[in-house]
Coordinates of C-alpha atoms in Angstrom, one line a residue:
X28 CA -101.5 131.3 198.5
X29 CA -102.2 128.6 201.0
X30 CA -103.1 130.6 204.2
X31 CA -106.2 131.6 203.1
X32 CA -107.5 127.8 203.1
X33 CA -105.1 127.0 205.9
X34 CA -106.5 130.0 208.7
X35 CA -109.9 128.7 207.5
X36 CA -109.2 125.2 208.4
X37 CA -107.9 126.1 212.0
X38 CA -110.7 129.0 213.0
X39 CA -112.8 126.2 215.0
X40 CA -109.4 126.2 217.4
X41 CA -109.7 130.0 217.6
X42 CA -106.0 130.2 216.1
X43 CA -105.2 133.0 213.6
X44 CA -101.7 133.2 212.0
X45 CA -101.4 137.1 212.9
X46 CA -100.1 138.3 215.6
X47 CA -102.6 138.4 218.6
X48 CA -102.9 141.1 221.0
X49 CA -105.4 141.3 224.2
X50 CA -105.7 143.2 227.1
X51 CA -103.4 142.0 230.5
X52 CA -104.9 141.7 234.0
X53 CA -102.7 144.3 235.2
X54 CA -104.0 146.5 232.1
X55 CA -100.4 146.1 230.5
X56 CA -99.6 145.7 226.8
X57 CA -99.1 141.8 227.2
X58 CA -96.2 139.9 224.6
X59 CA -96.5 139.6 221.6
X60 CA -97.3 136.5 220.3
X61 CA -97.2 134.5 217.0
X62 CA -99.0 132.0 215.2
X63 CA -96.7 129.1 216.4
X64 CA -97.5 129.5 220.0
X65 CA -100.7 128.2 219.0
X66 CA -99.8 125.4 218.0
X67 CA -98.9 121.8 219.3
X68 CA -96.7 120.3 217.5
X69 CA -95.4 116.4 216.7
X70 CA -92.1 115.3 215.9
X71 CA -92.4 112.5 212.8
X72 CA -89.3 110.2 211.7
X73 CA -91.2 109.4 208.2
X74 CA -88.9 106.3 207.6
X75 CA -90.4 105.2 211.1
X76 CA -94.1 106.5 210.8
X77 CA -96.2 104.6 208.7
X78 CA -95.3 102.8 205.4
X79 CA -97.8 102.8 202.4
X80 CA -96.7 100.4 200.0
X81 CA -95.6 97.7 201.9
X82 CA -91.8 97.9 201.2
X83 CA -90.8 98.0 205.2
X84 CA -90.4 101.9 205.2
X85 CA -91.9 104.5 205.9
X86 CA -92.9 107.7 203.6
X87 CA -94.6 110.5 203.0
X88 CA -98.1 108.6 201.5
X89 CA -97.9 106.9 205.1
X90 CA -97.9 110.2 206.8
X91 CA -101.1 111.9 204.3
X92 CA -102.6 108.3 205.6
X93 CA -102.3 109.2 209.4
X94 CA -103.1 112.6 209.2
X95 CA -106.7 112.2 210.6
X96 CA -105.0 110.6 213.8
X97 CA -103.3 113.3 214.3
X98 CA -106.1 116.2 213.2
X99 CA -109.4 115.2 211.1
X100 CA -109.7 118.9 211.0
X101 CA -113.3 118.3 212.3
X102 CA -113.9 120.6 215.4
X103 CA -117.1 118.3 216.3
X104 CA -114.7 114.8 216.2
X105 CA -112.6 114.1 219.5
X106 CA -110.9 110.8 218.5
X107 CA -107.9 112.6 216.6
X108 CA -105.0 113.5 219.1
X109 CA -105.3 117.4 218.0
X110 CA -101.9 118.9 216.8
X111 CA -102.1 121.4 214.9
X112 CA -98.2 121.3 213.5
X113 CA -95.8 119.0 213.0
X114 CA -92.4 118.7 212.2
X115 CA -90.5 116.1 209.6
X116 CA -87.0 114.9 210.7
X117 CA -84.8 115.2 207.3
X118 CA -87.0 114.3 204.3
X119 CA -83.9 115.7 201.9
X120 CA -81.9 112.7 199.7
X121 CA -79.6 111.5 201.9
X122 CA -77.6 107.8 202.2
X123 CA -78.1 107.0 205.4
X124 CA -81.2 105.8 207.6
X125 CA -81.9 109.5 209.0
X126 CA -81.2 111.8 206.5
X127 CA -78.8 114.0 209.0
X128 CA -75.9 114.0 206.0
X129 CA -78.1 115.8 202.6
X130 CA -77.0 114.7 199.1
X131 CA -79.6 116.7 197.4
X132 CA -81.1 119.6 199.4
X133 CA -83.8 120.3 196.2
X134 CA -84.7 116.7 196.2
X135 CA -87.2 114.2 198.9
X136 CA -85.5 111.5 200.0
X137 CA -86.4 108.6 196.8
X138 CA -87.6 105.9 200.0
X139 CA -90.1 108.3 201.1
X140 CA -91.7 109.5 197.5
X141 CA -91.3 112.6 195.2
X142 CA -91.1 116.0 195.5
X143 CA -95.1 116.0 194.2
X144 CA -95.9 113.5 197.5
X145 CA -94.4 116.1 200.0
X146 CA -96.6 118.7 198.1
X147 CA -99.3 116.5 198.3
X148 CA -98.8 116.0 202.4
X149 CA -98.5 119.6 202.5
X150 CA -102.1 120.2 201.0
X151 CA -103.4 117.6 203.2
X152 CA -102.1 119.5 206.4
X153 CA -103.2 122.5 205.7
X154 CA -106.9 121.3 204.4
X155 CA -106.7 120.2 208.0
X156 CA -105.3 122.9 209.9
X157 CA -102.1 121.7 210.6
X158 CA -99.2 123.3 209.7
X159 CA -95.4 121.5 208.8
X160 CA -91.8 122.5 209.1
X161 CA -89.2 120.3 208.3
X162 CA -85.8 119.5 209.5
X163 CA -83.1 122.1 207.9
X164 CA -79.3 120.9 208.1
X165 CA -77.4 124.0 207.5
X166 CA -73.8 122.9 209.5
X167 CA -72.8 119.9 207.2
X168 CA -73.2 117.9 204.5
X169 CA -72.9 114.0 203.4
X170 CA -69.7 113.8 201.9
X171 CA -71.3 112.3 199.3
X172 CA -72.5 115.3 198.5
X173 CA -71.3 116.8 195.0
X174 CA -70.1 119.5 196.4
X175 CA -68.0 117.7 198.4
X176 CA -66.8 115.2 196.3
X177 CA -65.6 118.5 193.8
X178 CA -64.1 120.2 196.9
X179 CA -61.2 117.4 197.4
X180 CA -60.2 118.8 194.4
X181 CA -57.7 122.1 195.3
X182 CA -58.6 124.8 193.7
X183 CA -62.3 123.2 192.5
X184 CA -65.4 125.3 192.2
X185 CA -66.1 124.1 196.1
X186 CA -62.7 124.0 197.6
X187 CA -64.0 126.4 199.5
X188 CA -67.2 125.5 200.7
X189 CA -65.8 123.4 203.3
X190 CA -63.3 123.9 206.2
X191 CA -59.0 122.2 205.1
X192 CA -55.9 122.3 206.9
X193 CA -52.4 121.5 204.9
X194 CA -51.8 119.4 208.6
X195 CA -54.1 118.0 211.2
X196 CA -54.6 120.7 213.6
X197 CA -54.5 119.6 217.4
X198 CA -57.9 121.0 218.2
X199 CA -60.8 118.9 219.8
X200 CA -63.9 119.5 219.4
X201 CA -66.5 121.8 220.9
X202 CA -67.8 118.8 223.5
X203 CA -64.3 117.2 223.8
X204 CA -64.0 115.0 221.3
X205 CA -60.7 114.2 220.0
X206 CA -61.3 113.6 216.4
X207 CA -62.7 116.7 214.2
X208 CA -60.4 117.0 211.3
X209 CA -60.4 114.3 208.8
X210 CA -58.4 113.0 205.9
X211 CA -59.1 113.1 202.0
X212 CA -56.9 113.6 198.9
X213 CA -53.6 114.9 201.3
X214 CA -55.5 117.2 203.5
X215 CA -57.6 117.7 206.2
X216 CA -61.4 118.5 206.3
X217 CA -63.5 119.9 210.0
X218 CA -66.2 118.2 210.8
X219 CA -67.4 118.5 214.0
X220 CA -69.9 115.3 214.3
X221 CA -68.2 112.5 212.2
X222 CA -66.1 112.0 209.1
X223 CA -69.5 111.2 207.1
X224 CA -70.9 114.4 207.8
X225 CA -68.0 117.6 206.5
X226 CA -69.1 120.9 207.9
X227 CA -69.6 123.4 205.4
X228 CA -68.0 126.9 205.4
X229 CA -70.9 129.3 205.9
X230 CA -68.6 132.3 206.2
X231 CA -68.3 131.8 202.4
X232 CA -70.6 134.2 200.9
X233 CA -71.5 131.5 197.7
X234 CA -72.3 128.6 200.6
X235 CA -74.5 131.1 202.2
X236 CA -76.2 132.1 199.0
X237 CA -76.8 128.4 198.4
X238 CA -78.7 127.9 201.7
X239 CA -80.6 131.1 200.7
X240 CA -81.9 129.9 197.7
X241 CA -82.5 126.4 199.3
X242 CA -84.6 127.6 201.9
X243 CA -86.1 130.1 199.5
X244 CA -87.1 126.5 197.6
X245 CA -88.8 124.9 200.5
X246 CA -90.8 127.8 201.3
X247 CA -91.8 129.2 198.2
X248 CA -92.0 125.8 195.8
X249 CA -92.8 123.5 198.3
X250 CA -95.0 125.2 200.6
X251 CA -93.1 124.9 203.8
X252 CA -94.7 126.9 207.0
X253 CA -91.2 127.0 208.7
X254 CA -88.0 125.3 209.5
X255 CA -86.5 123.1 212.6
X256 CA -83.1 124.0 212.3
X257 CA -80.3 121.6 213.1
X258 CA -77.2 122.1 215.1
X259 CA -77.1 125.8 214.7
X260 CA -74.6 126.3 217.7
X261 CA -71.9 125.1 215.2
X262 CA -72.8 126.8 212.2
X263 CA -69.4 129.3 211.9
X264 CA -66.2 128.8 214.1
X265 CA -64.1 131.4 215.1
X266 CA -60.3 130.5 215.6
X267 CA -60.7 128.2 218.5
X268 CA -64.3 129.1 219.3
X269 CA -66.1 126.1 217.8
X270 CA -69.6 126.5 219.2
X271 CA -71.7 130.0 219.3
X272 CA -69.3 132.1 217.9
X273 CA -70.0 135.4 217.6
X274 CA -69.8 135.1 213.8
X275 CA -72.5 132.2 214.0
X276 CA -74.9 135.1 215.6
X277 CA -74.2 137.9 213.0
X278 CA -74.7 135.6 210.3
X279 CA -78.3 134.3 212.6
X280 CA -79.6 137.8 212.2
X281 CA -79.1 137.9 208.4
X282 CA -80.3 135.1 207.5
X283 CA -83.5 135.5 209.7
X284 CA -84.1 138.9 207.2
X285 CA -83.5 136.5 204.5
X286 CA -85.9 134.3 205.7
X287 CA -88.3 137.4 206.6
X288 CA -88.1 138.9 203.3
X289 CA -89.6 135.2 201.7
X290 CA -92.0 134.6 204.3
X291 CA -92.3 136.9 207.6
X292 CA -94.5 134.3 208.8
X293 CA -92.3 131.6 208.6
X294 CA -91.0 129.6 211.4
X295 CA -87.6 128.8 212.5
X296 CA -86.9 126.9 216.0
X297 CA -83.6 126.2 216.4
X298 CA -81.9 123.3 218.1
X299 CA -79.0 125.0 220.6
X300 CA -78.5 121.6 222.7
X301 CA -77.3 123.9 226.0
X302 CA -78.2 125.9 229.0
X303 CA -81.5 128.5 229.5
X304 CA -79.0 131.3 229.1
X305 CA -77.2 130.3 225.8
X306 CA -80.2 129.5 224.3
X307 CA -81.7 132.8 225.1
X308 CA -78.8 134.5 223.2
X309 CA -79.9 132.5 220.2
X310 CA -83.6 133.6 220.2
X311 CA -82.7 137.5 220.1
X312 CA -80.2 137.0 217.7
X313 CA -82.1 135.1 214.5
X314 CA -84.1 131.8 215.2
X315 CA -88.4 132.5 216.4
X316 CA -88.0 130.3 219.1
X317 CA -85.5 127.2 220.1
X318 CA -85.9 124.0 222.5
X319 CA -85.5 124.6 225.9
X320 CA -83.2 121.6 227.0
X321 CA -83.0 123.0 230.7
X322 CA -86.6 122.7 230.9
X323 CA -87.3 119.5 229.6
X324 CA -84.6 117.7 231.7
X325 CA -86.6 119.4 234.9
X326 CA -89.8 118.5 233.7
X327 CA -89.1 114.7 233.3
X328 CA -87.3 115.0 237.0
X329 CA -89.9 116.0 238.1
X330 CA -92.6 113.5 237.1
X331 CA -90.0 110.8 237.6
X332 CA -89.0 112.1 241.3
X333 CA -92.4 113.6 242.4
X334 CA -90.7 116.2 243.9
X335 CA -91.6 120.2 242.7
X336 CA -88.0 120.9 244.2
X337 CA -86.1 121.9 240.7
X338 CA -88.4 122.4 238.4
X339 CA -89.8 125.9 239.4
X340 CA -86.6 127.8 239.2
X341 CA -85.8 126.2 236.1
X342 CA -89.4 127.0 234.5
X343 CA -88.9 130.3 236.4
X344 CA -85.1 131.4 234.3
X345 CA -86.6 130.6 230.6
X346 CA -89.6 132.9 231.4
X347 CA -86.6 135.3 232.5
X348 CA -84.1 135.2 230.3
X349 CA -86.6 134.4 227.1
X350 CA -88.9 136.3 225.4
X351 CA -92.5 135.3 226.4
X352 CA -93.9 132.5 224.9
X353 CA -90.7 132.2 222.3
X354 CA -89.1 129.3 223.3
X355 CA -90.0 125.5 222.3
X356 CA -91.1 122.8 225.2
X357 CA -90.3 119.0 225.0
X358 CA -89.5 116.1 227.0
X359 CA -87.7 114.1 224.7
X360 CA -87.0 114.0 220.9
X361 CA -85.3 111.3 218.5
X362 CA -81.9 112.1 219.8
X363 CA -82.9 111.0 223.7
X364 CA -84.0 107.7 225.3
X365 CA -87.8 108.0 225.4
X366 CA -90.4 109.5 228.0
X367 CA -91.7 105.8 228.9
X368 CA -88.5 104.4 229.7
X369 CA -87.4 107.9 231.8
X370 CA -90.1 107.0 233.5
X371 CA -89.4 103.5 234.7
X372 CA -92.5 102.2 231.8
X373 CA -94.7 103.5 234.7
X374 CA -98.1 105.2 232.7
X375 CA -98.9 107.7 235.5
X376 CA -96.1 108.8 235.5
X377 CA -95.9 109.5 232.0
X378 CA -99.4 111.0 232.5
X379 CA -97.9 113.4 234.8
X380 CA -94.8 114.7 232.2
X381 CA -97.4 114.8 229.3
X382 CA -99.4 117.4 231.8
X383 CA -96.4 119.7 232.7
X384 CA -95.6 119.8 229.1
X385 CA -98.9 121.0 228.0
X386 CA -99.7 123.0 230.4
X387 CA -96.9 125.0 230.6
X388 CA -95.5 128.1 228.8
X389 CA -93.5 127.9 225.4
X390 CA -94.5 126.2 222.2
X391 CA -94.9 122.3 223.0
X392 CA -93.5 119.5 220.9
X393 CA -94.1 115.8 221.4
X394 CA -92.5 112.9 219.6
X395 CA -94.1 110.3 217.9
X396 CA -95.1 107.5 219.8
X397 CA -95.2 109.7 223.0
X398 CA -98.6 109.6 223.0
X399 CA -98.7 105.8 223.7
X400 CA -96.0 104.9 226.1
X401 CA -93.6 103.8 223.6
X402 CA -90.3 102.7 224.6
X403 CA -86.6 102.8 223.4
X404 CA -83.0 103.5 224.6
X405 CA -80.2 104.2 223.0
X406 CA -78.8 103.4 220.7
X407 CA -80.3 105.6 218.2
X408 CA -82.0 103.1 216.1
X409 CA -84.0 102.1 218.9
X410 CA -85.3 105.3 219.8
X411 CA -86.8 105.6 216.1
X412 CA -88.6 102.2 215.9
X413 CA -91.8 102.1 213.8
X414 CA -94.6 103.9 215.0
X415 CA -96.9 100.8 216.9
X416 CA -100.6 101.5 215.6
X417 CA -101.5 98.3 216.2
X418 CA -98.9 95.6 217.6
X419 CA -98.1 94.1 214.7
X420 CA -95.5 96.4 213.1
X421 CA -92.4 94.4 212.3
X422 CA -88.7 95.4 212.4
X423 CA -87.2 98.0 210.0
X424 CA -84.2 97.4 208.4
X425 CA -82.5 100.3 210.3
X426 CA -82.3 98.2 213.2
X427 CA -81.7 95.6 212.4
X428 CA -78.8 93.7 215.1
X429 CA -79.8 96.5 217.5
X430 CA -81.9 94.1 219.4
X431 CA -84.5 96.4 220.1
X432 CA -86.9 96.3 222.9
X433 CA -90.4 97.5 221.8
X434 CA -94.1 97.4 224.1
X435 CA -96.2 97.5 220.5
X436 CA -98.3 94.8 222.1
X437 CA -99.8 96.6 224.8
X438 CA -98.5 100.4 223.5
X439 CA -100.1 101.2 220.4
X440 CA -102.9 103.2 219.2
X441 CA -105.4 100.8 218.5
X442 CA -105.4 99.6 222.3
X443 CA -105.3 103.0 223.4
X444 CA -107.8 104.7 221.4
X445 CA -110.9 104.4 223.2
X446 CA -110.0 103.8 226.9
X447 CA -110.5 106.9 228.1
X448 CA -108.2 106.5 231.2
X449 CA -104.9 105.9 228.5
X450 CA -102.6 107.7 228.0
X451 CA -102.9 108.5 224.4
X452 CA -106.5 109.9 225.7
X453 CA -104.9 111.9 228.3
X454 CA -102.6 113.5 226.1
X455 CA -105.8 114.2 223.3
X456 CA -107.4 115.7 226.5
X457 CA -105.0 118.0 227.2
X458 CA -104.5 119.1 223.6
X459 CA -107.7 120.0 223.4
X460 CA -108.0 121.8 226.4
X461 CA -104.7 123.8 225.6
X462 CA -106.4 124.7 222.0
X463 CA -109.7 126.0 224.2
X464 CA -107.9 128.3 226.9
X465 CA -105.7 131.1 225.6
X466 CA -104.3 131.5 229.2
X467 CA -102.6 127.8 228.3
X468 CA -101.1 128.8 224.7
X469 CA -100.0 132.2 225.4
X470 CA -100.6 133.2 229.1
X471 CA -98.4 134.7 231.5
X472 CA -97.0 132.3 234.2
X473 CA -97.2 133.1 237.8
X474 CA -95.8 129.9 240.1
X475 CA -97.9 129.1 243.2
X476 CA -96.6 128.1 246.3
X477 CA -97.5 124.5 248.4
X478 CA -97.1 123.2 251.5
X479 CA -96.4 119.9 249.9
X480 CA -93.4 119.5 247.5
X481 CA -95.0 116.6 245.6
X482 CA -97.5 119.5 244.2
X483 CA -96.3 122.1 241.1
X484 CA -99.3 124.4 240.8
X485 CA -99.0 127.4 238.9
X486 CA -101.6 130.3 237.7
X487 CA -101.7 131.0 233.4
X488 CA -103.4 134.4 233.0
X489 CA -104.7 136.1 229.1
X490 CA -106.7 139.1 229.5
X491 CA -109.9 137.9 231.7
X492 CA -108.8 134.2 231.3
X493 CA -107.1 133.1 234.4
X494 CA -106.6 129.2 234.8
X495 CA -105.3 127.4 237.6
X496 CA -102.9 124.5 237.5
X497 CA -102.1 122.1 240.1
X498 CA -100.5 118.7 239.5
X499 CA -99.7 116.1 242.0
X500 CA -96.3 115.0 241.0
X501 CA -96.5 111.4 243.8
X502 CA -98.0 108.6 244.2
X503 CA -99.9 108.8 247.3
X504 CA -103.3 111.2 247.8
X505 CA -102.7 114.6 249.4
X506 CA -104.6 116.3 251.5
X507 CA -102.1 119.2 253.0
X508 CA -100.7 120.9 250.1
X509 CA -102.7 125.0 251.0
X510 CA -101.8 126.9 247.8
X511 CA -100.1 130.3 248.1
X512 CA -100.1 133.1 245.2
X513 CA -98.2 136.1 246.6
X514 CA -99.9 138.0 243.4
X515 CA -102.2 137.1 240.8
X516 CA -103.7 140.5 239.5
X517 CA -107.1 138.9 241.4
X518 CA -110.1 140.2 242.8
X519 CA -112.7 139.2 244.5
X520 CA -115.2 137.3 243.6
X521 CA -113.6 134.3 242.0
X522 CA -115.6 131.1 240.8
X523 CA -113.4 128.4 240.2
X524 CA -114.4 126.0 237.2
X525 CA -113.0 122.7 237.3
X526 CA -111.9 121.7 233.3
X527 CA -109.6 119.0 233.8
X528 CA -109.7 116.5 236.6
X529 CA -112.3 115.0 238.8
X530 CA -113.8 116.2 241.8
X531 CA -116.2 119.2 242.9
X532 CA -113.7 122.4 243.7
X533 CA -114.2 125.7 246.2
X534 CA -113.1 129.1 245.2
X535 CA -110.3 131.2 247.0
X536 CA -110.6 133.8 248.9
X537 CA -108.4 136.9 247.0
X538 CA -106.3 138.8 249.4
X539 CA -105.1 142.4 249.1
X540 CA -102.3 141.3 246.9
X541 CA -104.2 140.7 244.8
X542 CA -103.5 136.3 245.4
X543 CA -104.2 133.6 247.8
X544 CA -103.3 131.9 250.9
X545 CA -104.0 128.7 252.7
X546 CA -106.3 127.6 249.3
X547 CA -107.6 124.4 248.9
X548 CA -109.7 124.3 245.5
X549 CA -110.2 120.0 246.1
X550 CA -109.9 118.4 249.4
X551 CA -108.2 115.5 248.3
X552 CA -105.3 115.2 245.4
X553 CA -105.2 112.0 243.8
X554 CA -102.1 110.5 242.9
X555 CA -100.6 111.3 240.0
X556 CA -103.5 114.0 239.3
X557 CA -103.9 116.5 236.8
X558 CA -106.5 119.5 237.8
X559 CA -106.8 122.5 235.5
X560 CA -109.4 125.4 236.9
X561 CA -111.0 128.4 236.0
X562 CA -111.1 130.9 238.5
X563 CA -113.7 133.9 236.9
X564 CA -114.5 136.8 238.1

């Protein structure tokens, strides 16, 4: 009963949880689209995020305390960074630091709060339009778990939730690793990421049944809007076959009807850690949308190389091989060293991946800290360090001996939050500019063409909305870079509308085709420069 307050709190971004439908330049029924590709959405480690008792850790009070950074819900406010989703890494009981190994599945995590806390941050979202999925591990459990610990019993009530073998079979595992079957109590147990973590059987109709009602929990009970779900290319194994087995996608499509018949507006994006084409398979077979890996490895080339050499064909295949709009966009999340430090710590550059990402088709995600520069490299622990608000966050216990490089004393948000040439303000620009066109939510894409192979420019188009992008990738100004649009459904006259960037801009002259050639909306390209116009007409 929450969406009636929750579509009221988001109507001031124009974004309604029905599908939309509009009318295409080229008078074509255009995709359908969903309430998710709306939405920007941010990645939160809650043990990491902000801690609201004092104790060193992070929880879910923290979180409903930073919610107006994130959206105040106040369309005539512009100091709040403007997502209107997020996502929650593992808030489940769990033993360890991130929550990846679930003891209790019905239970929040006791160092984060109560059950009645995450229904309390739930409220507070949605009173602000923003809407929360949370991290769903489906493929494993801890084997702390009491399922587990009853399954080392043969014959038990769980012996066959999980995956045994009399002897150690020979296999290695789906990325090569040579350990995947594990000892306990004279027999062997699969798990395909470590021995902590025992992969559950989800060909078993009674472990299935238990993720059923489990999700059925978290939607219904809890209030849930959707669910990131974790390592799905590993959820079933055929013989050999230990990653996206067929049986993985046939039991996909039933549990997305499961998932339907509780909540057809509920979101799943699943992680499939591979290529464009694999993941496609995944997105017509049972998840909403998934990350596109591809994608974000060619974005952060691209702002790192200045150079528009890869990242078109890339951008090009998802927008090919997925359907429009249903796939998820990211640079890098907790399991990847961060954006800042992809970028040699270099700001503009950051400035420049934060623009491809939110200008760009697909459902965006950024992770915490993004916003500010923050850096960290692997190992994992140092890629989740506290969220640096204002410099003076200490060191978690997590990482502790990790040695840990941070930048919270000239990266954080109080530094940040009212320059208006940082980054966190470039990426609140941007958010909001992406809530205020349609053309840069759910638009079609059509690359454009440049003399210069530092600039990726490309044309959005929704109904009459038809918004320009050009983004100098280098570091030097550019004045030859003519734009070329072999079509854009375009007609003359056109007025171009600068809405991001500096400078006065010209209009183009719209050939036969229907595009451009030889166009040169600003005469000179900064470096590392963002411009986002409106051609109307």
């Amino acid at each position: 009963m929450w969406r009636t307050g929750f579509i009221v709190g988001v109507l001031w971004l124009g974004l309604l949880v029905a599908p939309i439908s509009a009318q295409d330049v080229s008078d074509q029924v255009e995709a359908e689209t969903y309430w998710w590709n709306d939405r920007v959405f941010y990645e939160i480690f809650v043990r990491s995020f902000a801690d609201s008792d004092g104790d060193g850790i992070g929880d879910l009070q923290g979180v409903i305390s930073k919610l107006d950074y994130l959206n105040d819900g106040d369309p005539t406010t512009t100091d709040d960074l403007g997502v209107t989703g997020i996502w929650l890494m593992p808030i489940m009981e769990s033993p360890s630091y991130h929550g990846y190994d679930v003891t209790d599945y019905l239970r929040v995590e006791p160092d984060y709060g109560t059950n009645e806390d995450f229904k309390a941050l739930i409220a507070a979202a949605h009173e602000r339009g923003i809407a929360v999925i949370i991290d769903l591990v489906l493929n494993h459990t801890s084997r702390e778990h009491p399922w587990f610990r009853d399954a080392q019993t043969r014959g038990s009530q769980h012996d066959s939730w999980y995956r045994w073998s009399l002897t150690k079979p020979s296999q290695r595992g789906p990325w090569g690793q040579p350990e995947i079957w594990y000892p306990a109590n004279g027999r062997y147990y699969y798990a395909v990421f470590w021995d902590g973590m025992p992969d559950l059987n989800l060909k078993n109709p009674a472990v299935t049944q238990a993720m059923y009602d489990v999700a059925g929990y978290w939607l219904e009970e809890m209030g849930v809007d959707g669910f990131r779900m974790d390592a799905v290319r590993y959820y079933t194994e055929d013989g050999d076959v230990l990653a996206s087995a067929d049986s993985t996608f046939t039991w996909l499509k039933f549990w997305n009807a499961y998932i339907d018949s509780i909540n057809p507006d509920a979101f799943t994006v699943g992680e499939i850690w591979t290529n464009t084409i694999e993941v496609s398979k995944y997105v017509q077979n049972g998840v909403d949308s998934a990350f596109e890996f591809d994608l974000a490895r060619a974005m952060l080339d691209a702002a790192k190389n200045g150079s528009n050499l890869g990242i078109g064909p890339i951008q090009g295949r998802a927008e090919r091989l997925l359907p429009e709009g249903q796939y998820s966009t990211f640079l890098t999340n907790h399991d990847q060293n961060r954006v800042m430090n992809e970028m040699g710590q270099n700001s503009d550059k950051a400035k420049v991946a934060a623009s491809l990402l939110l200008t760009a088709p697909g459902v965006p995600f950024l992770y915490y800290g993004e916003e500010i520069g923050m850096i960290g490299v692997k190992p994992d622990e140092c890629i989740r360090t506290p969220m640096q608000w204002d410099g003076t966050e200490g060191e978690s216990a997590f990482m502790a001996g990790k040695r840990c490089e941070t930048n919270g004393a000239t990266h954080n948000v109080a530094a940040q939050l009212d320059d208006p040439e940082s980054l966190l303000s470039h990426y609140r620009n941007l958010i909001r500019l992406r809530h205020e066109q349609a053309a840069l939510r759910v638009g079609d894409f059509h690359l454009v063409g440049s003399e210069a192979d530092t600039v990726y420019s490309y044309l959005r188009t929704r109904g009459d909305e038809r918004v320009l992008v050009i983004i100098n990738l280098g570091g030097q100004p550019i004045q030859d870079y003519a734009l070329k649009l072999d079509s854009g459904n375009l007609s003359n006259p056109v007025q171009a509308e600068l809405l991001f960037g500096e400078g006065s801009v010209s209009s183009p002259m719209i050939d036969i085709a229907g595009g451009f050639d030889g166009y040169l909306p600003v005469a000179e390209l900064a470096p590392y420069s963002t411009y986002v116009i409106a051609l109307e007409g």
